[in-house]
């Protein structure tokens, strides 16, 4: 007869902690170009392996290979490179601005630039993203003015959100960017609702939901998948697996499932994993999913495998929970370096042009920053009147808020 | 003019709203083909099609979260949470999303949702089908919270809620669905067809948001109530012979302080009645407001008559329920104080 075990709780731990040598030996990097590109009307069960594999287009020499290597034109590749460089340069200036006390908070997308820049390039005008806080690349790629982003970060007199929102929690309906919430996961089901509305209204626009690896554990993730599946909502559901949820490694949210993408299979939603540091691959997979949605086949779940090279936010210090050099050892490389290599291999770019572009972008960011600072920074210069905080709580100011505003004397 | 139950009035309100504006969509658990467990959406799917009235998975955060997305798109969703007791999984979507969206996006996106939910006890529903969570909503900036007490108001208020550009939580006292209820559960239900407020006009009309109604004018004491408790208050006034003025708040956010202040200044005495638990209930807010704004007119401390701070009991429903006897006792107490 078997004897009952005395239990002890299993709590997963990452491979490495501070002081350890980073070890990605268990992370298998699939060869670029080997994953099949199925027809867009494929059933989830017929591409089961796509939820476990990693779609990669750019090989070690920067060449675009395999069935997913199509559709990215020369000018699109160069725009993508420029957009990613802009995001990185912007991030670096805003990080410094936060250190200088010009704003309270900042979040970089360092190392993850390809995910949002390439994805946005695959959308059409009128499509709507429901982003998390690390998708500034969507805005940059869609042409949203950098000045408005900075004004928002500074909560200054020209802040489009009047100082009501935490820095980087942008909103722009015009640029297909839904208002960011700090409550994780809520936007995932909202994206599905928006897509359902598009279908109800007889429209042809699609929605894109965004969530991080950690927040897939939220119940709204499940809500989104079940609604998207049931109502065949025209949407793309993106998981950005950047390995870290603040200090918590992805194994805590993932449990014993092999991948986050595999969660979509139980709902009959085609689910793919893509190399999130490969601009070309993200673009190709996003195009595939968008076409699938446009043709009425419903949702696609995409896991973008990437690495959060910077801290979670300016309030975080990753040296307390992971090896300092882990980012440098990340096996999928750096998205900007890889697309740059590709553009050079393609014969449309050079080291000299890259250096020149970098200088241009940096100086444009600095020029825009100076312009933004004329409108004030968080603790210095003009900002919205405090009276403004009572506005837009409701469409019209109700009597109790009128009374409170009077009592506040503002 | 037809006589309607509150269920029929609520169904009719959604029908009117859907026929006037194709952006109005209705969905929730069991609301489509079957027409809702209380039948408040009966026939809407048949009339307006699957695209505009449909069943959803049992997932309240999904129902409200999808509605937020639809509102951002430009639709005007009116969703049903089967019982107010089931709304907690949707609370994040209501509080952090629907209620905040207009403000946080500087009007870039809005959430013109109506979230209907049956509220209150009196039907032997136990602790999971009887709760009155209105104070939780009233505490949230950016939300409107309404509670009708009769079919006429239910229709006019629900149309107003659906047409409102802000998110509205619409609490339907389920014990009033089929008739006014004064707290005497052993008596046969009086149907709405025998009540003047069961007369419901055809077609479109609205009851203005944030306006209270005086159900019984009086000089001696003001009773502030909403939903089922309006009828309990009227019964208590009748039985005690105390000339109470019964104010039906109808909406707790926004709140009609003008009517409340005028009444309390006139009577100098106030009893607040609600079925929800006592501590930090909406009655606390009312008593605080009255104390601040009518203090020099008060001749007695205001009293609250409410449910107890316990889970809503199943077998002891009528000991818990703040019926006319308890309200009557409070009226006497507040009249005796000088």
Tab-separated table of C-alpha atoms in Angstrom, chain A residues 128 130 159-162 164-165 169 171-174 177-187 189-194 196-201 203 205 219-220 222-224 226-227 230-231 388-396 398-400 403 407, chain B residues 22-23 25 27 51-52 54-57 59 61-75 89 92-93 96-110 140-144 165-167 253-255 257 261 265 289 292-293:
chain	number	residue	atom	x	y	z
A	128	UNK	CA	-7.563	50.054	-32.463
A	130	UNK	CA	-5.632	48.292	-26.369
A	159	UNK	CA	-0.502	67.698	-21.703
A	160	UNK	CA	-3.334	66.242	-23.813
A	161	UNK	CA	-4.571	64.500	-20.643
A	162	UNK	CA	-4.385	67.609	-18.433
A	164	UNK	CA	-4.767	63.469	-14.878
A	165	UNK	CA	-2.805	60.354	-15.772
A	169	UNK	CA	-0.372	56.394	-19.865
A	171	UNK	CA	-4.497	58.006	-25.035
A	172	UNK	CA	-5.171	58.720	-28.688
A	173	UNK	CA	-8.293	57.547	-30.425
A	174	UNK	CA	-7.082	59.216	-33.605
A	177	UNK	CA	-4.312	53.829	-29.103
A	178	UNK	CA	-6.790	53.186	-26.285
A	179	UNK	CA	-6.297	54.972	-22.968
A	180	UNK	CA	-3.820	53.001	-20.842
A	181	UNK	CA	-4.916	51.630	-17.488
A	182	UNK	CA	-2.568	50.790	-14.661
A	183	UNK	CA	-4.833	47.865	-13.699
A	184	UNK	CA	-3.263	45.019	-15.600
A	185	UNK	CA	-5.224	42.881	-17.998
A	186	UNK	CA	-8.437	44.919	-18.090
A	187	UNK	CA	-7.738	46.096	-21.632
A	189	UNK	CA	-11.235	41.866	-22.850
A	190	UNK	CA	-12.001	45.467	-23.832
A	191	UNK	CA	-10.149	44.877	-27.096
A	192	UNK	CA	-12.389	41.889	-27.737
A	193	UNK	CA	-15.465	44.014	-26.942
A	194	UNK	CA	-14.275	46.688	-29.377
A	196	UNK	CA	-17.284	42.626	-31.323
A	197	UNK	CA	-18.676	46.157	-31.757
A	198	UNK	CA	-16.915	46.451	-35.096
A	199	UNK	CA	-18.644	43.232	-36.163
A	200	UNK	CA	-22.035	44.305	-34.782
A	201	UNK	CA	-21.711	47.595	-36.612
A	203	UNK	CA	-17.411	47.594	-39.907
A	205	UNK	CA	-11.803	47.499	-38.473
A	219	UNK	CA	-8.947	36.491	-15.024
A	220	UNK	CA	-9.523	39.145	-17.710
A	222	UNK	CA	-9.441	34.208	-19.694
A	223	UNK	CA	-12.452	36.479	-20.268
A	224	UNK	CA	-10.856	37.813	-23.431
A	226	UNK	CA	-13.533	32.950	-24.163
A	227	UNK	CA	-15.347	35.984	-25.614
A	230	UNK	CA	-17.288	32.430	-28.773
A	231	UNK	CA	-18.063	35.534	-30.813
A	388	UNK	CA	-9.545	70.873	-14.140
A	389	UNK	CA	-9.564	67.803	-11.888
A	390	UNK	CA	-13.313	68.242	-11.451
A	391	UNK	CA	-13.925	68.233	-15.206
A	392	UNK	CA	-14.860	65.094	-17.166
A	393	UNK	CA	-15.577	62.998	-14.111
A	394	UNK	CA	-19.009	63.112	-15.695
A	395	UNK	CA	-20.054	64.672	-18.973
A	396	UNK	CA	-21.666	67.486	-17.006
A	398	UNK	CA	-23.097	67.361	-11.080
A	399	UNK	CA	-24.167	69.448	-8.050
A	400	UNK	CA	-21.993	67.605	-5.518
A	403	UNK	CA	-20.124	72.159	-4.275
A	407	UNK	CA	-15.345	74.552	-1.150
B	22	UNK	CA	-29.286	51.113	-33.406
B	23	UNK	CA	-26.144	51.625	-31.331
B	25	UNK	CA	-27.073	46.547	-27.716
B	27	UNK	CA	-26.420	41.245	-23.604
B	51	UNK	CA	-26.381	40.934	-33.310
B	52	UNK	CA	-28.093	43.291	-30.873
B	54	UNK	CA	-27.353	37.904	-27.187
B	55	UNK	CA	-26.277	35.465	-24.498
B	56	UNK	CA	-22.780	35.672	-23.085
B	57	UNK	CA	-20.534	33.317	-21.157
B	59	UNK	CA	-18.224	35.959	-16.893
B	61	UNK	CA	-15.811	40.962	-15.872
B	62	UNK	CA	-16.078	39.800	-19.477
B	63	UNK	CA	-19.594	41.205	-19.861
B	64	UNK	CA	-18.651	44.615	-18.493
B	65	UNK	CA	-15.143	44.599	-20.006
B	66	UNK	CA	-16.535	43.846	-23.462
B	67	UNK	CA	-19.123	46.583	-22.915
B	68	UNK	CA	-16.343	49.081	-22.103
B	69	UNK	CA	-14.649	48.173	-25.388
B	70	UNK	CA	-17.942	48.489	-27.261
B	71	UNK	CA	-18.593	51.858	-25.649
B	72	UNK	CA	-15.125	52.996	-26.726
B	73	UNK	CA	-16.035	51.928	-30.254
B	74	UNK	CA	-19.228	53.995	-30.183
B	75	UNK	CA	-21.963	51.541	-29.233
B	89	UNK	CA	-15.871	39.905	-10.623
B	92	UNK	CA	-12.540	46.247	-11.520
B	93	UNK	CA	-14.032	46.886	-14.960
B	96	UNK	CA	-11.158	51.275	-12.737
B	97	UNK	CA	-12.350	51.326	-16.313
B	98	UNK	CA	-15.937	52.380	-17.069
B	99	UNK	CA	-16.078	55.006	-14.328
B	100	UNK	CA	-12.649	56.487	-15.044
B	101	UNK	CA	-12.380	56.387	-18.810
B	102	UNK	CA	-13.793	59.823	-19.670
B	103	UNK	CA	-11.616	61.563	-17.103
B	104	UNK	CA	-8.373	59.689	-17.656
B	105	UNK	CA	-8.521	60.062	-21.454
B	106	UNK	CA	-9.737	63.673	-21.378
B	107	UNK	CA	-12.926	62.694	-23.247
B	108	UNK	CA	-10.963	60.852	-25.929
B	109	UNK	CA	-12.869	57.690	-24.956
B	110	UNK	CA	-16.088	57.343	-22.957
B	140	UNK	CA	-16.841	55.470	-6.941
B	141	UNK	CA	-16.178	58.754	-8.722
B	142	UNK	CA	-17.545	58.797	-12.243
B	143	UNK	CA	-20.445	56.390	-11.764
B	144	UNK	CA	-24.135	57.167	-11.610
B	165	UNK	CA	-23.292	59.430	-21.849
B	166	UNK	CA	-21.847	58.347	-18.499
B	167	UNK	CA	-21.796	54.825	-17.060
B	253	UNK	CA	-25.382	59.615	-7.469
B	254	UNK	CA	-26.169	62.248	-8.504
B	255	UNK	CA	-28.171	63.017	-5.394
B	257	UNK	CA	-29.769	67.487	-2.233
B	261	UNK	CA	-32.513	69.799	2.261
B	265	UNK	CA	-35.386	71.943	6.898
B	289	UNK	CA	-24.892	65.522	4.521
B	292	UNK	CA	-23.646	69.346	7.735
B	293	UNK	CA	-26.219	71.206	5.691
